Amino acid sequence: MKNQYDPRNDQKEFYKKNGFLVIWPLLSPIECKRIRTIYQPYADKNFAAVKNIDRRLPEIHALLKDPRIVQVIDNLQGCQVDALMTQYLYKEAGSKYASQAWKPHQDNSYAVVTPYGAHLTINILIEDMDPENGGMYIYPGSHVEPILPFVPTPSFHEKDKGEDANPGNLVEIPEKYQRFNLIIPQGGMLVLHGHAIHGSYPNLSPIRSRPMFSATYCNPNAEYAIGKNAHRERICVH
């Protein structure tokens, strides 16, 4: 895993083997600042996640279709993908949602995209990410698993249901996989296979937030769940 940032690595082969890929740098500091500025007025008092603003804000819709993102995903999937949804996670230092820590889960337990391998998520870090400020972790290679049995857990405004509530359809991790902490600089993009087991830590920093733009994509003609809160819909990005 030491070479994950090395641009000389074959991206497609790395993704196929590990179930994730880090692209850095993707966005400039100026672009990251602009995204944060756009989303700031939409934050509520608790800094809960905001979904699908791309459907009414042209600048975020353009980000969803940005060739720097789409070309990477098309290459990994071997076809022209479609988008499904976006969300922005503030993880603001000192906020109610700063303590949120996602349980180990597979994204496709929510999206239910078929066939296998037709679903992935991108996460763009608007500030540096590490374990202290609520960074993510992954279990490399776990994407080869089917959707594992899980404990259903609310994943949208779940903190409104109790201070101890944390999101993520919790799965039991097979012993052969080891946790790997992701440390990604500002402007980097994490690509996650829909079956890769991953989660996140609480933000314990009193001053460092971990804002992140996230979007999901799928192969053409793939089937998916619309979702009660996700409101997924097929969006052409080409």
PDB file of C-alpha atoms in Angstrom:
ATOM      1  CA  MET A   1       0.000   0.000   0.000  1.00  0.00           C
ATOM      2  CA  LYS A   2       3.007   2.324   0.268  1.00  0.00           C
ATOM      3  CA  ASN A   3       2.826   3.277  -3.406  1.00  0.00           C
ATOM      4  CA  GLN A   4      -0.795   4.411  -3.478  1.00  0.00           C
ATOM      5  CA  TYR A   5       0.146   7.982  -4.434  1.00  0.00           C
ATOM      6  CA  ASP A   6       2.682   7.004  -7.086  1.00  0.00           C
ATOM      7  CA  PRO A   7       1.405   8.188 -10.520  1.00  0.00           C
ATOM      8  CA  ARG A   8       3.566   5.537 -12.174  1.00  0.00           C
ATOM      9  CA  ASN A   9       1.275   2.842 -10.801  1.00  0.00           C
ATOM     10  CA  ASP A  10      -1.241   1.401 -13.245  1.00  0.00           C
ATOM     11  CA  GLN A  11      -4.441   2.936 -11.881  1.00  0.00           C
ATOM     12  CA  LYS A  12      -6.772   0.293 -13.258  1.00  0.00           C
ATOM     13  CA  GLU A  13      -4.659  -2.590 -12.008  1.00  0.00           C
ATOM     14  CA  PHE A  14      -4.270  -1.001  -8.560  1.00  0.00           C
ATOM     15  CA  TYR A  15      -8.017  -0.439  -8.290  1.00  0.00           C
ATOM     16  CA  LYS A  16      -8.786  -3.962  -9.453  1.00  0.00           C
ATOM     17  CA  LYS A  17      -6.475  -5.405  -6.792  1.00  0.00           C
ATOM     18  CA  ASN A  18      -7.280  -3.129  -3.853  1.00  0.00           C
ATOM     19  CA  GLY A  19     -10.795  -1.768  -4.422  1.00  0.00           C
ATOM     20  CA  PHE A  20      -9.746   1.864  -4.073  1.00  0.00           C
ATOM     21  CA  LEU A  21      -7.568   4.461  -5.726  1.00  0.00           C
ATOM     22  CA  VAL A  22      -6.193   7.856  -4.635  1.00  0.00           C
ATOM     23  CA  ILE A  23      -5.656  10.558  -7.263  1.00  0.00           C
ATOM     24  CA  TRP A  24      -3.658  13.559  -6.064  1.00  0.00           C
ATOM     25  CA  PRO A  25      -3.611  16.356  -6.816  1.00  0.00           C
ATOM     26  CA  LEU A  26      -6.950  16.604  -8.590  1.00  0.00           C
ATOM     27  CA  LEU A  27      -8.294  20.009  -7.523  1.00  0.00           C
ATOM     28  CA  SER A  28      -6.265  23.106  -6.698  1.00  0.00           C
ATOM     29  CA  PRO A  29      -6.483  24.899  -3.314  1.00  0.00           C
ATOM     30  CA  ILE A  30      -8.409  27.693  -5.047  1.00  0.00           C
ATOM     31  CA  GLU A  31     -10.963  25.210  -6.425  1.00  0.00           C
ATOM     32  CA  CYS A  32     -11.336  23.589  -2.998  1.00  0.00           C
ATOM     33  CA  LYS A  33     -11.912  26.965  -1.371  1.00  0.00           C
ATOM     34  CA  ARG A  34     -14.569  27.755  -3.960  1.00  0.00           C
ATOM     35  CA  ILE A  35     -16.438  24.491  -3.283  1.00  0.00           C
ATOM     36  CA  ARG A  36     -16.351  25.119   0.449  1.00  0.00           C
ATOM     37  CA  THR A  37     -17.673  28.647  -0.085  1.00  0.00           C
ATOM     38  CA  ILE A  38     -20.546  27.350  -2.225  1.00  0.00           C
ATOM     39  CA  TYR A  39     -21.647  24.788   0.351  1.00  0.00           C
ATOM     40  CA  GLN A  40     -21.235  26.911   3.483  1.00  0.00           C
ATOM     41  CA  PRO A  41     -24.628  28.711   3.235  1.00  0.00           C
ATOM     42  CA  TYR A  42     -26.408  25.331   3.046  1.00  0.00           C
ATOM     43  CA  ALA A  43     -25.063  24.100   6.393  1.00  0.00           C
ATOM     44  CA  ASP A  44     -27.564  23.797   9.229  1.00  0.00           C
ATOM     45  CA  LYS A  45     -26.652  24.541  12.841  1.00  0.00           C
ATOM     46  CA  ASN A  46     -25.314  20.982  13.301  1.00  0.00           C
ATOM     47  CA  PHE A  47     -23.478  20.803   9.961  1.00  0.00           C
ATOM     48  CA  ALA A  48     -25.408  17.744   8.783  1.00  0.00           C
ATOM     49  CA  ALA A  49     -24.633  16.336   5.339  1.00  0.00           C
ATOM     50  CA  VAL A  50     -26.284  18.005   2.327  1.00  0.00           C
ATOM     51  CA  LYS A  51     -27.424  15.929  -0.642  1.00  0.00           C
ATOM     52  CA  ASN A  52     -27.927  16.552  -4.370  1.00  0.00           C
ATOM     53  CA  ILE A  53     -27.316  20.293  -4.525  1.00  0.00           C
ATOM     54  CA  ASP A  54     -25.830  19.649  -7.974  1.00  0.00           C
ATOM     55  CA  ARG A  55     -29.394  19.454  -9.297  1.00  0.00           C
ATOM     56  CA  ARG A  56     -29.938  23.164  -8.702  1.00  0.00           C
ATOM     57  CA  LEU A  57     -26.442  24.649  -8.649  1.00  0.00           C
ATOM     58  CA  PRO A  58     -24.724  24.680 -12.075  1.00  0.00           C
ATOM     59  CA  GLU A  59     -21.226  24.958 -10.592  1.00  0.00           C
ATOM     60  CA  ILE A  60     -21.626  21.770  -8.559  1.00  0.00           C
ATOM     61  CA  HIS A  61     -23.295  20.033 -11.501  1.00  0.00           C
ATOM     62  CA  ALA A  62     -20.205  20.939 -13.541  1.00  0.00           C
ATOM     63  CA  LEU A  63     -18.002  19.417 -10.832  1.00  0.00           C
ATOM     64  CA  LEU A  64     -19.977  16.178 -11.050  1.00  0.00           C
ATOM     65  CA  LYS A  65     -19.219  16.118 -14.802  1.00  0.00           C
ATOM     66  CA  ASP A  66     -15.628  17.363 -14.523  1.00  0.00           C
ATOM     67  CA  PRO A  67     -13.528  15.453 -17.116  1.00  0.00           C
ATOM     68  CA  ARG A  68     -10.721  15.019 -14.575  1.00  0.00           C
ATOM     69  CA  ILE A  69     -13.118  12.906 -12.508  1.00  0.00           C
ATOM     70  CA  VAL A  70     -15.122  11.235 -15.235  1.00  0.00           C
ATOM     71  CA  GLN A  71     -12.137  10.152 -17.319  1.00  0.00           C
ATOM     72  CA  VAL A  72     -10.622   8.343 -14.323  1.00  0.00           C
ATOM     73  CA  ILE A  73     -13.877   6.518 -13.601  1.00  0.00           C
ATOM     74  CA  ASP A  74     -14.520   5.649 -17.232  1.00  0.00           C
ATOM     75  CA  ASN A  75     -11.050   4.147 -17.399  1.00  0.00           C
ATOM     76  CA  LEU A  76     -11.562   2.082 -14.250  1.00  0.00           C
ATOM     77  CA  GLN A  77     -14.965   0.824 -15.372  1.00  0.00           C
ATOM     78  CA  GLY A  78     -14.086   0.344 -19.028  1.00  0.00           C
ATOM     79  CA  CYS A  79     -17.211   2.214 -20.134  1.00  0.00           C
ATOM     80  CA  GLN A  80     -18.877   5.619 -19.974  1.00  0.00           C
ATOM     81  CA  VAL A  81     -20.475   5.979 -16.553  1.00  0.00           C
ATOM     82  CA  ASP A  82     -23.522   7.877 -15.318  1.00  0.00           C
ATOM     83  CA  ALA A  83     -23.807   9.778 -12.020  1.00  0.00           C
ATOM     84  CA  LEU A  84     -26.389   8.913  -9.362  1.00  0.00           C
ATOM     85  CA  MET A  85     -26.160  11.423  -6.504  1.00  0.00           C
ATOM     86  CA  THR A  86     -23.924  13.841  -4.598  1.00  0.00           C
ATOM     87  CA  GLN A  87     -23.461  14.816  -1.000  1.00  0.00           C
ATOM     88  CA  TYR A  88     -21.258  17.154   0.983  1.00  0.00           C
ATOM     89  CA  LEU A  89     -20.031  16.173   4.435  1.00  0.00           C
ATOM     90  CA  TYR A  90     -18.840  19.136   6.505  1.00  0.00           C
ATOM     91  CA  LYS A  91     -17.478  17.255   9.547  1.00  0.00           C
ATOM     92  CA  GLU A  92     -16.983  20.711  11.029  1.00  0.00           C
ATOM     93  CA  ALA A  93     -14.629  20.873  14.007  1.00  0.00           C
ATOM     94  CA  GLY A  94     -16.580  21.264  17.243  1.00  0.00           C
ATOM     95  CA  SER A  95     -19.980  20.620  15.626  1.00  0.00           C
ATOM     96  CA  LYS A  96     -22.560  17.983  16.530  1.00  0.00           C
ATOM     97  CA  TYR A  97     -21.530  15.928  13.521  1.00  0.00           C
ATOM     98  CA  ALA A  98     -17.801  16.140  14.268  1.00  0.00           C
ATOM     99  CA  SER A  99     -18.142  13.100  16.539  1.00  0.00           C
ATOM    100  CA  GLN A 100     -19.742  11.067  13.771  1.00  0.00           C
ATOM    101  CA  ALA A 101     -17.774   7.924  12.928  1.00  0.00           C
ATOM    102  CA  TRP A 102     -19.003   5.683  10.144  1.00  0.00           C
ATOM    103  CA  LYS A 103     -19.055   1.983  10.986  1.00  0.00           C
ATOM    104  CA  PRO A 104     -17.350  -0.462   8.601  1.00  0.00           C
ATOM    105  CA  HIS A 105     -19.762  -0.788   5.695  1.00  0.00           C
ATOM    106  CA  GLN A 106     -20.092  -1.314   1.935  1.00  0.00           C
ATOM    107  CA  ASP A 107     -21.623   1.552  -0.041  1.00  0.00           C
ATOM    108  CA  ASN A 108     -23.514  -0.792  -2.311  1.00  0.00           C
ATOM    109  CA  SER A 109     -25.538  -2.104   0.630  1.00  0.00           C
ATOM    110  CA  TYR A 110     -27.402   1.207   0.223  1.00  0.00           C
ATOM    111  CA  ALA A 111     -27.369   1.779  -3.536  1.00  0.00           C
ATOM    112  CA  VAL A 112     -27.989  -1.890  -4.421  1.00  0.00           C
ATOM    113  CA  VAL A 113     -26.490  -1.388  -7.874  1.00  0.00           C
ATOM    114  CA  THR A 114     -26.352  -4.475 -10.049  1.00  0.00           C
ATOM    115  CA  PRO A 115     -24.440  -6.163 -11.569  1.00  0.00           C
ATOM    116  CA  TYR A 116     -21.406  -6.544  -9.280  1.00  0.00           C
ATOM    117  CA  GLY A 117     -18.714  -3.927  -9.914  1.00  0.00           C
ATOM    118  CA  ALA A 118     -21.052  -1.423 -11.587  1.00  0.00           C
ATOM    119  CA  HIS A 119     -21.055   1.043  -8.670  1.00  0.00           C
ATOM    120  CA  LEU A 120     -18.370   3.309  -7.222  1.00  0.00           C
ATOM    121  CA  THR A 121     -18.015   6.392  -5.043  1.00  0.00           C
ATOM    122  CA  ILE A 122     -15.635   9.324  -5.351  1.00  0.00           C
ATOM    123  CA  ASN A 123     -14.653  11.479  -2.383  1.00  0.00           C
ATOM    124  CA  ILE A 124     -12.803  14.755  -2.949  1.00  0.00           C
ATOM    125  CA  LEU A 125     -11.055  16.193   0.091  1.00  0.00           C
ATOM    126  CA  ILE A 126     -11.649  19.913   0.462  1.00  0.00           C
ATOM    127  CA  GLU A 127      -9.075  20.017   3.296  1.00  0.00           C
ATOM    128  CA  ASP A 128      -6.326  17.594   4.333  1.00  0.00           C
ATOM    129  CA  MET A 129      -7.657  14.332   5.798  1.00  0.00           C
ATOM    130  CA  ASP A 130      -6.082  12.105   8.436  1.00  0.00           C
ATOM    131  CA  PRO A 131      -7.344  10.037  11.408  1.00  0.00           C
ATOM    132  CA  GLU A 132      -7.250  12.993  13.815  1.00  0.00           C
ATOM    133  CA  ASN A 133      -9.776  15.105  11.908  1.00  0.00           C
ATOM    134  CA  GLY A 134     -12.192  12.292  11.087  1.00  0.00           C
ATOM    135  CA  GLY A 135     -10.338  10.568   8.276  1.00  0.00           C
ATOM    136  CA  MET A 136     -11.431   7.403   6.531  1.00  0.00           C
ATOM    137  CA  TYR A 137     -10.057   3.875   6.656  1.00  0.00           C
ATOM    138  CA  ILE A 138     -10.462   0.972   4.268  1.00  0.00           C
ATOM    139  CA  TYR A 139      -9.933  -2.768   4.167  1.00  0.00           C
ATOM    140  CA  PRO A 140      -7.952  -3.237   0.924  1.00  0.00           C
ATOM    141  CA  GLY A 141      -9.029  -6.193  -1.172  1.00  0.00           C
ATOM    142  CA  SER A 142     -12.413  -6.527   0.553  1.00  0.00           C
ATOM    143  CA  HIS A 143     -14.202  -5.374  -2.608  1.00  0.00           C
ATOM    144  CA  VAL A 144     -14.088  -8.934  -3.932  1.00  0.00           C
ATOM    145  CA  GLU A 145     -16.695  -9.891  -1.352  1.00  0.00           C
ATOM    146  CA  PRO A 146     -20.419  -9.884  -2.146  1.00  0.00           C
ATOM    147  CA  ILE A 147     -22.651  -7.596  -0.110  1.00  0.00           C
ATOM    148  CA  LEU A 148     -22.057  -9.105   3.321  1.00  0.00           C
ATOM    149  CA  PRO A 149     -24.736  -9.533   5.987  1.00  0.00           C
ATOM    150  CA  PHE A 150     -25.093  -6.214   7.804  1.00  0.00           C
ATOM    151  CA  VAL A 151     -26.863  -4.481  10.652  1.00  0.00           C
ATOM    152  CA  PRO A 152     -29.077  -1.807   9.012  1.00  0.00           C
ATOM    153  CA  THR A 153     -28.277   1.677  10.313  1.00  0.00           C
ATOM    154  CA  PRO A 154     -29.777   5.060   9.355  1.00  0.00           C
ATOM    155  CA  SER A 155     -27.326   7.111   7.295  1.00  0.00           C
ATOM    156  CA  PHE A 156     -29.038  10.496   6.882  1.00  0.00           C
ATOM    157  CA  HIS A 157     -29.401  12.896   9.844  1.00  0.00           C
ATOM    158  CA  GLU A 158     -28.836   9.852  12.042  1.00  0.00           C
ATOM    159  CA  LYS A 159     -27.429  12.016  14.843  1.00  0.00           C
ATOM    160  CA  ASP A 160     -30.908  13.506  15.237  1.00  0.00           C
ATOM    161  CA  LYS A 161     -31.928  10.091  16.521  1.00  0.00           C
ATOM    162  CA  GLY A 162     -29.522  10.106  19.461  1.00  0.00           C
ATOM    163  CA  GLU A 163     -26.076  11.337  20.390  1.00  0.00           C
ATOM    164  CA  ASP A 164     -24.602   7.828  20.300  1.00  0.00           C
ATOM    165  CA  ALA A 165     -25.914   7.000  16.839  1.00  0.00           C
ATOM    166  CA  ASN A 166     -23.286   6.479  14.143  1.00  0.00           C
ATOM    167  CA  PRO A 167     -24.103   5.635  10.518  1.00  0.00           C
ATOM    168  CA  GLY A 168     -23.017   2.728   8.370  1.00  0.00           C
ATOM    169  CA  ASN A 169     -24.624  -0.641   7.610  1.00  0.00           C
ATOM    170  CA  LEU A 170     -22.236  -2.482   9.942  1.00  0.00           C
ATOM    171  CA  VAL A 171     -20.618  -5.619   8.519  1.00  0.00           C
ATOM    172  CA  GLU A 172     -18.467  -8.230  10.215  1.00  0.00           C
ATOM    173  CA  ILE A 173     -15.007  -7.984   8.657  1.00  0.00           C
ATOM    174  CA  PRO A 174     -13.424 -11.239   7.471  1.00  0.00           C
ATOM    175  CA  GLU A 175     -10.157 -11.847   9.354  1.00  0.00           C
ATOM    176  CA  LYS A 176      -8.024 -11.876   6.191  1.00  0.00           C
ATOM    177  CA  TYR A 177      -8.460  -8.111   5.677  1.00  0.00           C
ATOM    178  CA  GLN A 178      -6.478  -5.485   7.568  1.00  0.00           C
ATOM    179  CA  ARG A 179      -7.504  -1.893   8.247  1.00  0.00           C
ATOM    180  CA  PHE A 180      -5.579   0.791   6.350  1.00  0.00           C
ATOM    181  CA  ASN A 181      -5.818   4.465   7.344  1.00  0.00           C
ATOM    182  CA  LEU A 182      -6.168   6.881   4.450  1.00  0.00           C
ATOM    183  CA  ILE A 183      -4.172  10.106   4.641  1.00  0.00           C
ATOM    184  CA  ILE A 184      -5.112  12.323   1.703  1.00  0.00           C
ATOM    185  CA  PRO A 185      -4.045  15.945   1.089  1.00  0.00           C
ATOM    186  CA  GLN A 186      -6.411  18.743   0.112  1.00  0.00           C
ATOM    187  CA  GLY A 187      -7.630  18.359  -3.463  1.00  0.00           C
ATOM    188  CA  GLY A 188      -7.070  14.607  -3.569  1.00  0.00           C
ATOM    189  CA  MET A 189      -9.739  12.199  -4.778  1.00  0.00           C
ATOM    190  CA  LEU A 190     -10.493   8.788  -3.282  1.00  0.00           C
ATOM    191  CA  VAL A 191     -12.271   6.319  -5.564  1.00  0.00           C
ATOM    192  CA  LEU A 192     -14.054   3.475  -3.756  1.00  0.00           C
ATOM    193  CA  HIS A 193     -15.442   0.268  -5.229  1.00  0.00           C
ATOM    194  CA  GLY A 194     -19.062  -0.198  -4.157  1.00  0.00           C
ATOM    195  CA  HIS A 195     -18.208  -3.401  -2.266  1.00  0.00           C
ATOM    196  CA  ALA A 196     -15.034  -2.161  -0.512  1.00  0.00           C
ATOM    197  CA  ILE A 197     -15.410  -2.218   3.280  1.00  0.00           C
ATOM    198  CA  HIS A 198     -14.570   1.167   4.787  1.00  0.00           C
ATOM    199  CA  GLY A 199     -15.490   3.581   7.573  1.00  0.00           C
ATOM    200  CA  SER A 200     -14.286   6.730   9.293  1.00  0.00           C
ATOM    201  CA  TYR A 201     -13.072   8.113  12.605  1.00  0.00           C
ATOM    202  CA  PRO A 202     -14.624  10.904  14.683  1.00  0.00           C
ATOM    203  CA  ASN A 203     -13.130  14.355  14.216  1.00  0.00           C
ATOM    204  CA  LEU A 204     -11.184  14.913  17.432  1.00  0.00           C
ATOM    205  CA  SER A 205      -9.466  18.092  16.284  1.00  0.00           C
ATOM    206  CA  PRO A 206     -10.718  21.285  17.934  1.00  0.00           C
ATOM    207  CA  ILE A 207      -9.774  23.392  14.906  1.00  0.00           C
ATOM    208  CA  ARG A 208      -9.477  21.195  11.787  1.00  0.00           C
ATOM    209  CA  SER A 209     -12.623  20.330   9.845  1.00  0.00           C
ATOM    210  CA  ARG A 210     -12.831  17.543   7.254  1.00  0.00           C
ATOM    211  CA  PRO A 211     -15.124  18.788   4.486  1.00  0.00           C
ATOM    212  CA  MET A 212     -15.572  16.361   1.621  1.00  0.00           C
ATOM    213  CA  PHE A 213     -17.493  16.325  -1.658  1.00  0.00           C
ATOM    214  CA  SER A 214     -18.819  12.865  -2.457  1.00  0.00           C
ATOM    215  CA  ALA A 215     -20.575  11.480  -5.527  1.00  0.00           C
ATOM    216  CA  THR A 216     -21.650   8.065  -6.749  1.00  0.00           C
ATOM    217  CA  TYR A 217     -21.565   6.728 -10.294  1.00  0.00           C
ATOM    218  CA  CYS A 218     -22.685   3.572 -12.046  1.00  0.00           C
ATOM    219  CA  ASN A 219     -22.286   1.764 -15.345  1.00  0.00           C
ATOM    220  CA  PRO A 220     -24.851   2.376 -18.089  1.00  0.00           C
ATOM    221  CA  ASN A 221     -27.961   0.188 -17.843  1.00  0.00           C
ATOM    222  CA  ALA A 222     -27.134  -0.790 -14.255  1.00  0.00           C
ATOM    223  CA  GLU A 223     -30.092  -1.128 -11.917  1.00  0.00           C
ATOM    224  CA  TYR A 224     -30.126   0.691  -8.569  1.00  0.00           C
ATOM    225  CA  ALA A 225     -32.292   1.634  -5.589  1.00  0.00           C
ATOM    226  CA  ILE A 226     -33.656   5.181  -5.648  1.00  0.00           C
ATOM    227  CA  GLY A 227     -33.459   5.324  -1.848  1.00  0.00           C
ATOM    228  CA  LYS A 228     -35.732   7.015   0.698  1.00  0.00           C
ATOM    229  CA  ASN A 229     -33.295   9.874   1.348  1.00  0.00           C
ATOM    230  CA  ALA A 230     -30.688   9.500  -1.412  1.00  0.00           C
ATOM    231  CA  HIS A 231     -33.139  10.116  -4.279  1.00  0.00           C
ATOM    232  CA  ARG A 232     -30.734   8.578  -6.774  1.00  0.00           C
ATOM    233  CA  GLU A 233     -31.349   9.307 -10.417  1.00  0.00           C
ATOM    234  CA  ARG A 234     -29.323   8.578 -13.531  1.00  0.00           C
ATOM    235  CA  ILE A 235     -27.448  11.699 -14.668  1.00  0.00           C
ATOM    236  CA  CYS A 236     -25.502  11.853 -17.933  1.00  0.00           C
ATOM    237  CA  VAL A 237     -21.987  13.192 -17.341  1.00  0.00           C
ATOM    238  CA  HIS A 238     -20.673  13.046 -20.927  1.00  0.00           C
TER     239      HIS A 238
END
